[in-house]
């Protein structure tokens, strides 16, 4: 487009120049027209000559004509003959030799008369007239020749002017066309510019709109970064930012910093039992309660899952604990979700520090306190103490020692008999792990199993236990069954069934002699692996017992769906069976339920005859406890009887 415009403008420039040139040319030609006066001058001169001849002729015959009249004509003629020496006539005469000679003759004739006119008489003049008349014809030819030449010149000029006129007209038409095109182009260009302007305007508006949208999105994103989408509470990210800020402010004002961590007890059970949407609603209701408590919103956070946190500064230990208690009380009130009443408690870990300024350490300490609170059971509040850290460090050393112990074969199996409650014959032995520590002596499983489970070392430890127990059981004289404890961690591994099968094959123990003791918590998982594993092993003939029954949260419906062989009633119930009515009723309930589900019951921790009798009366099938024998090692082909 720009090229076309430039081309047109260039053309217009050239055309205008050319038109100026044409105008100049035309002017030249027109000037020629006015200049060509030779014919006129010649005709004038010739006619004056004839008039002079006629006056001269009359003078010779007519007395009335005076010499003065002749002199006047002669003077006119002389001045006419002067015209031959100048202008176009002179050019014309000089262009032809004959005309030139004629002009000289004419001049001579006139000069002669000029000198002699007054002295000449009429007859002399008559004779002289005759000589003059010899010039008439040549003069007349000169005049008509000049006329011809002039006419030719005029025709030429006319022709040229005509041509110029055509060129001029054509150029003008072209100019008009080009101007029109230029106008159109400019109009078109203008429209394009207007369009572009409109587009730019729209674009700017769109840009503004997207900028505003982006701003809204940014604000939302910023909000999302710091808030939990489920409960709208401040999230973990916010917590860490504020923890650092709280520490900074506390340093300036020389204040204590308090971090409280709340962890709901049994939340997983609620989720598993009622479904995740109920779990989500519960979390939302909890957060609403926390917010409505009127604590500054900045100080409460949902860290994720069922974990909440509270941050503050300047609190004393007692005020922190009582605040934590208030929060717990609020959380512990029942919830109604979909017409179901749900009760939940929370455990709390608190750290109050005026010396520790590292945020990650403060969090860790509160977490350790929470861990201890959880360990003590549901709904407990614990404040961080130095021993908790020592214990952690100890467990780290324990981890290290345990790895060495596995390699050094420091773990051994102790066996405790399980007897028929009526015949009191040995039905089976439970394999219980012991750590023969080179420095600390014999360590009970409670001191290291939790750490082994946490680190995953339990898989290897459990495998070696199972292998030792099976191998030894094969060599027993009495083919009693062997009960081996299986941790939830082991059961969640897909490889576990394969491990059991290969140990049975390697040791040669028949599957029917092996019983596996699993806890209820093993089965509280979304994964199908534990159940699939147990079912596979059962089809091989391996028996499955539920250990520590009554301490977990098995629902009867869940229990009936799972195919177990035995229920081991936890020793906490057995312990008080002869003293507490409640315990007795619970055991009655369990044995009754087991019978209806076609399962056997084992009572653990039986220490007295009284307990034995109560259990017999309740129809318990098997008994395990110090009354019949403590866990003992297998030495020289025998289990020492404790
Ligand atoms: P558990 O399976 O409930 O084992 C029974 C525990 O009760 C044993 O403690 C046993 O010594 C103790 N006990 C037996 N009779 C009586 C009694 O009459 N009175 C009292 N007060 N206690 C009695 P132990 O051997 O210290 O084992 C503790 C727990 O460690 C076991 O509880 C079991 O859960 C776990 N455990 C032991 N060995 C293993 C193992 O090889 N693998 C796994 N995963 N866990 C094991
Ligand atoms: Ca057990
Ligand atoms: Ca048990």
PDB file of C-alpha atoms in Angstrom, residues 151-311:
ATOM      1  CA  UNK A 151       1.043  30.551 -42.893  1.00  0.00           C
ATOM      2  CA  UNK A 152       3.262  27.472 -42.775  1.00  0.00           C
ATOM      3  CA  UNK A 153       4.809  28.639 -39.517  1.00  0.00           C
ATOM      4  CA  UNK A 154       1.367  29.335 -38.070  1.00  0.00           C
ATOM      5  CA  UNK A 155       0.175  25.934 -39.159  1.00  0.00           C
ATOM      6  CA  UNK A 156       3.217  24.299 -37.598  1.00  0.00           C
ATOM      7  CA  UNK A 157       2.737  26.184 -34.351  1.00  0.00           C
ATOM      8  CA  UNK A 158      -0.961  25.362 -34.407  1.00  0.00           C
ATOM      9  CA  UNK A 159      -0.187  21.733 -34.964  1.00  0.00           C
ATOM     10  CA  UNK A 160       2.329  21.757 -32.182  1.00  0.00           C
ATOM     11  CA  UNK A 161      -0.079  23.574 -29.861  1.00  0.00           C
ATOM     12  CA  UNK A 162      -2.709  20.998 -30.726  1.00  0.00           C
ATOM     13  CA  UNK A 163      -0.317  18.125 -29.937  1.00  0.00           C
ATOM     14  CA  UNK A 164       0.689  19.891 -26.761  1.00  0.00           C
ATOM     15  CA  UNK A 165      -2.953  20.327 -25.966  1.00  0.00           C
ATOM     16  CA  UNK A 166      -3.577  16.593 -26.367  1.00  0.00           C
ATOM     17  CA  UNK A 167      -0.595  15.690 -24.248  1.00  0.00           C
ATOM     18  CA  UNK A 168      -1.657  18.279 -21.748  1.00  0.00           C
ATOM     19  CA  UNK A 169      -5.230  16.955 -21.715  1.00  0.00           C
ATOM     20  CA  UNK A 170      -4.062  13.350 -21.415  1.00  0.00           C
ATOM     21  CA  UNK A 171      -1.688  14.281 -18.621  1.00  0.00           C
ATOM     22  CA  UNK A 172      -4.435  16.260 -16.917  1.00  0.00           C
ATOM     23  CA  UNK A 173      -6.834  13.325 -17.207  1.00  0.00           C
ATOM     24  CA  UNK A 174      -4.156  11.046 -15.850  1.00  0.00           C
ATOM     25  CA  UNK A 175      -3.530  13.556 -13.102  1.00  0.00           C
ATOM     26  CA  UNK A 176      -7.220  13.638 -12.265  1.00  0.00           C
ATOM     27  CA  UNK A 177      -7.345   9.816 -12.264  1.00  0.00           C
ATOM     28  CA  UNK A 178      -4.238   9.594 -10.145  1.00  0.00           C
ATOM     29  CA  UNK A 179      -5.589  12.234  -7.770  1.00  0.00           C
ATOM     30  CA  UNK A 180      -8.827  10.273  -7.537  1.00  0.00           C
ATOM     31  CA  UNK A 181      -6.865   7.075  -6.854  1.00  0.00           C
ATOM     32  CA  UNK A 182      -4.761   8.940  -4.360  1.00  0.00           C
ATOM     33  CA  UNK A 183      -7.911  10.272  -2.733  1.00  0.00           C
ATOM     34  CA  UNK A 184      -9.387   6.757  -2.635  1.00  0.00           C
ATOM     35  CA  UNK A 185      -6.198   5.333  -1.263  1.00  0.00           C
ATOM     36  CA  UNK A 186      -6.015   8.028   1.365  1.00  0.00           C
ATOM     37  CA  UNK A 187      -9.665   7.368   2.192  1.00  0.00           C
ATOM     38  CA  UNK A 188      -8.949   3.629   2.349  1.00  0.00           C
ATOM     39  CA  UNK A 189      -5.824   4.226   4.395  1.00  0.00           C
ATOM     40  CA  UNK A 190      -7.780   6.487   6.680  1.00  0.00           C
ATOM     41  CA  UNK A 191     -10.422   3.849   7.153  1.00  0.00           C
ATOM     42  CA  UNK A 192      -7.710   1.305   7.918  1.00  0.00           C
ATOM     43  CA  UNK A 193      -6.168   3.697  10.393  1.00  0.00           C
ATOM     44  CA  UNK A 194      -9.584   4.195  11.969  1.00  0.00           C
ATOM     45  CA  UNK A 195     -10.118   0.456  12.069  1.00  0.00           C
ATOM     46  CA  UNK A 196      -6.672  -0.045  13.569  1.00  0.00           C
ATOM     47  CA  UNK A 197      -7.431   2.681  16.048  1.00  0.00           C
ATOM     48  CA  UNK A 198     -10.667   0.931  16.994  1.00  0.00           C
ATOM     49  CA  UNK A 199      -8.848  -2.367  17.267  1.00  0.00           C
ATOM     50  CA  UNK A 200      -6.196  -0.801  19.446  1.00  0.00           C
ATOM     51  CA  UNK A 201      -8.949   0.690  21.594  1.00  0.00           C
ATOM     52  CA  UNK A 202     -10.716  -2.686  21.883  1.00  0.00           C
ATOM     53  CA  UNK A 203      -7.430  -4.350  22.605  1.00  0.00           C
ATOM     54  CA  UNK A 204      -6.675  -1.844  25.305  1.00  0.00           C
ATOM     55  CA  UNK A 205     -10.107  -2.442  26.814  1.00  0.00           C
ATOM     56  CA  UNK A 206      -9.603  -6.214  26.656  1.00  0.00           C
ATOM     57  CA  UNK A 207      -6.199  -5.773  28.183  1.00  0.00           C
ATOM     58  CA  UNK A 208      -7.659  -3.761  30.989  1.00  0.00           C
ATOM     59  CA  UNK A 209     -10.331  -6.406  31.494  1.00  0.00           C
ATOM     60  CA  UNK A 210      -7.816  -9.257  31.579  1.00  0.00           C
ATOM     61  CA  UNK A 211      -5.644  -7.197  33.881  1.00  0.00           C
ATOM     62  CA  UNK A 212      -8.549  -6.845  36.273  1.00  0.00           C
ATOM     63  CA  UNK A 213      -9.360 -10.546  35.960  1.00  0.00           C
ATOM     64  CA  UNK A 214      -5.736 -11.359  36.592  1.00  0.00           C
ATOM     65  CA  UNK A 215      -5.756  -9.149  39.635  1.00  0.00           C
ATOM     66  CA  UNK A 216      -8.810 -10.977  40.971  1.00  0.00           C
ATOM     67  CA  UNK A 217      -7.190 -14.304  40.179  1.00  0.00           C
ATOM     68  CA  UNK A 218      -3.984 -13.199  41.814  1.00  0.00           C
ATOM     69  CA  UNK A 219      -5.817 -12.173  44.932  1.00  0.00           C
ATOM     70  CA  UNK A 220      -7.590 -15.519  44.941  1.00  0.00           C
ATOM     71  CA  UNK A 221      -4.352 -17.368  44.299  1.00  0.00           C
ATOM     72  CA  UNK A 222      -2.686 -15.454  47.067  1.00  0.00           C
ATOM     73  CA  UNK A 223      -5.614 -16.316  49.315  1.00  0.00           C
ATOM     74  CA  UNK A 224      -5.422 -19.980  48.257  1.00  0.00           C
ATOM     75  CA  UNK A 225      -1.723 -20.101  48.971  1.00  0.00           C
ATOM     76  CA  UNK A 226      -2.376 -19.178  52.571  1.00  0.00           C
ATOM     77  CA  UNK A 227      -5.750 -20.815  53.156  1.00  0.00           C
ATOM     78  CA  UNK A 228      -7.082 -24.285  53.343  1.00  0.00           C
ATOM     79  CA  UNK A 229      -9.694 -24.953  50.664  1.00  0.00           C
ATOM     80  CA  UNK A 230     -11.830 -27.260  52.811  1.00  0.00           C
ATOM     81  CA  UNK A 231     -12.176 -25.213  55.988  1.00  0.00           C
ATOM     82  CA  UNK A 232     -11.070 -21.731  54.787  1.00  0.00           C
ATOM     83  CA  UNK A 233      -8.712 -21.705  57.748  1.00  0.00           C
ATOM     84  CA  UNK A 234      -5.154 -20.446  57.483  1.00  0.00           C
ATOM     85  CA  UNK A 235      -2.989 -23.250  56.183  1.00  0.00           C
ATOM     86  CA  UNK A 236       0.443 -24.709  56.857  1.00  0.00           C
ATOM     87  CA  UNK A 237       2.115 -22.142  54.640  1.00  0.00           C
ATOM     88  CA  UNK A 238       0.547 -19.340  56.631  1.00  0.00           C
ATOM     89  CA  UNK A 239       1.493 -21.085  59.859  1.00  0.00           C
ATOM     90  CA  UNK A 240       5.202 -21.126  59.027  1.00  0.00           C
ATOM     91  CA  UNK A 241       5.167 -17.509  57.939  1.00  0.00           C
ATOM     92  CA  UNK A 242       3.414 -16.453  61.132  1.00  0.00           C
ATOM     93  CA  UNK A 243       5.554 -18.663  63.337  1.00  0.00           C
ATOM     94  CA  UNK A 244       8.663 -16.854  62.123  1.00  0.00           C
ATOM     95  CA  UNK A 245       6.937 -13.505  62.587  1.00  0.00           C
ATOM     96  CA  UNK A 246       5.735 -14.422  66.093  1.00  0.00           C
ATOM     97  CA  UNK A 247       9.289 -15.434  67.005  1.00  0.00           C
ATOM     98  CA  UNK A 248      10.702 -12.151  65.676  1.00  0.00           C
ATOM     99  CA  UNK A 249       8.173 -10.102  67.663  1.00  0.00           C
ATOM    100  CA  UNK A 250       8.729 -12.193  70.783  1.00  0.00           C
ATOM    101  CA  UNK A 251      12.483 -11.591  70.545  1.00  0.00           C
ATOM    102  CA  UNK A 252      11.883  -7.826  70.374  1.00  0.00           C
ATOM    103  CA  UNK A 253       9.464  -7.784  73.298  1.00  0.00           C
ATOM    104  CA  UNK A 254      11.309 -10.490  75.244  1.00  0.00           C
ATOM    105  CA  UNK A 255       8.233 -12.731  75.302  1.00  0.00           C
ATOM    106  CA  UNK A 256       7.595 -16.448  75.243  1.00  0.00           C
ATOM    107  CA  UNK A 257       6.400 -18.192  72.073  1.00  0.00           C
ATOM    108  CA  UNK A 258       3.704 -20.863  72.292  1.00  0.00           C
ATOM    109  CA  UNK A 259       3.073 -23.460  69.618  1.00  0.00           C
ATOM    110  CA  UNK A 260       0.188 -25.889  70.097  1.00  0.00           C
ATOM    111  CA  UNK A 261      -0.433 -28.818  67.788  1.00  0.00           C
ATOM    112  CA  UNK A 262      -3.824 -30.535  67.828  1.00  0.00           C
ATOM    113  CA  UNK A 263      -4.346 -33.952  66.315  1.00  0.00           C
ATOM    114  CA  UNK A 264      -7.795 -35.528  66.260  1.00  0.00           C
ATOM    115  CA  UNK A 265      -8.029 -38.981  67.776  1.00  0.00           C
ATOM    116  CA  UNK A 266      -9.662 -41.693  65.721  1.00  0.00           C
ATOM    117  CA  UNK A 267     -10.356 -39.374  62.818  1.00  0.00           C
ATOM    118  CA  UNK A 268      -9.295 -42.144  60.467  1.00  0.00           C
ATOM    119  CA  UNK A 269     -11.944 -44.389  61.986  1.00  0.00           C
ATOM    120  CA  UNK A 270     -14.605 -41.746  61.344  1.00  0.00           C
ATOM    121  CA  UNK A 271     -13.412 -41.472  57.758  1.00  0.00           C
ATOM    122  CA  UNK A 272     -13.365 -45.232  57.290  1.00  0.00           C
ATOM    123  CA  UNK A 273     -16.686 -45.820  58.978  1.00  0.00           C
ATOM    124  CA  UNK A 274     -18.797 -42.939  57.715  1.00  0.00           C
ATOM    125  CA  UNK A 275     -17.000 -41.983  54.531  1.00  0.00           C
ATOM    126  CA  UNK A 276     -14.810 -39.093  53.491  1.00  0.00           C
ATOM    127  CA  UNK A 277     -17.608 -36.588  52.974  1.00  0.00           C
ATOM    128  CA  UNK A 278     -18.617 -36.991  56.618  1.00  0.00           C
ATOM    129  CA  UNK A 279     -14.949 -36.649  57.555  1.00  0.00           C
ATOM    130  CA  UNK A 280     -14.780 -33.423  55.534  1.00  0.00           C
ATOM    131  CA  UNK A 281     -17.952 -32.071  57.151  1.00  0.00           C
ATOM    132  CA  UNK A 282     -16.582 -32.903  60.554  1.00  0.00           C
ATOM    133  CA  UNK A 283     -13.399 -30.975  59.792  1.00  0.00           C
ATOM    134  CA  UNK A 284     -15.469 -28.021  58.614  1.00  0.00           C
ATOM    135  CA  UNK A 285     -17.594 -28.042  61.742  1.00  0.00           C
ATOM    136  CA  UNK A 286     -14.494 -28.270  63.907  1.00  0.00           C
ATOM    137  CA  UNK A 287     -12.938 -25.316  62.124  1.00  0.00           C
ATOM    138  CA  UNK A 288     -16.156 -23.307  62.546  1.00  0.00           C
ATOM    139  CA  UNK A 289     -16.120 -24.025  66.240  1.00  0.00           C
ATOM    140  CA  UNK A 290     -12.488 -23.015  66.518  1.00  0.00           C
ATOM    141  CA  UNK A 291     -13.080 -19.793  64.623  1.00  0.00           C
ATOM    142  CA  UNK A 292     -16.226 -18.994  66.635  1.00  0.00           C
ATOM    143  CA  UNK A 293     -14.223 -19.337  69.828  1.00  0.00           C
ATOM    144  CA  UNK A 294     -13.110 -15.788  69.144  1.00  0.00           C
ATOM    145  CA  UNK A 295      -9.412 -16.511  69.171  1.00  0.00           C
ATOM    146  CA  UNK A 296      -7.744 -14.161  66.731  1.00  0.00           C
ATOM    147  CA  UNK A 297      -8.117 -15.828  63.371  1.00  0.00           C
ATOM    148  CA  UNK A 298      -4.419 -15.438  62.633  1.00  0.00           C
ATOM    149  CA  UNK A 299      -3.482 -17.699  65.476  1.00  0.00           C
ATOM    150  CA  UNK A 300      -5.396 -20.789  64.302  1.00  0.00           C
ATOM    151  CA  UNK A 301      -4.322 -22.998  61.426  1.00  0.00           C
ATOM    152  CA  UNK A 302      -5.224 -26.235  59.762  1.00  0.00           C
ATOM    153  CA  UNK A 303      -1.922 -27.857  58.959  1.00  0.00           C
ATOM    154  CA  UNK A 304      -3.483 -30.637  56.920  1.00  0.00           C
ATOM    155  CA  UNK A 305      -5.538 -33.796  57.475  1.00  0.00           C
ATOM    156  CA  UNK A 306      -6.794 -33.775  61.054  1.00  0.00           C
ATOM    157  CA  UNK A 307      -3.984 -31.559  62.365  1.00  0.00           C
ATOM    158  CA  UNK A 308      -4.585 -28.053  63.660  1.00  0.00           C
ATOM    159  CA  UNK A 309      -2.250 -25.528  65.231  1.00  0.00           C
ATOM    160  CA  UNK A 310      -2.430 -22.503  67.468  1.00  0.00           C
ATOM    161  CA  UNK A 311       0.239 -19.821  67.750  1.00  0.00           C
TER     162      UNK A 311
END
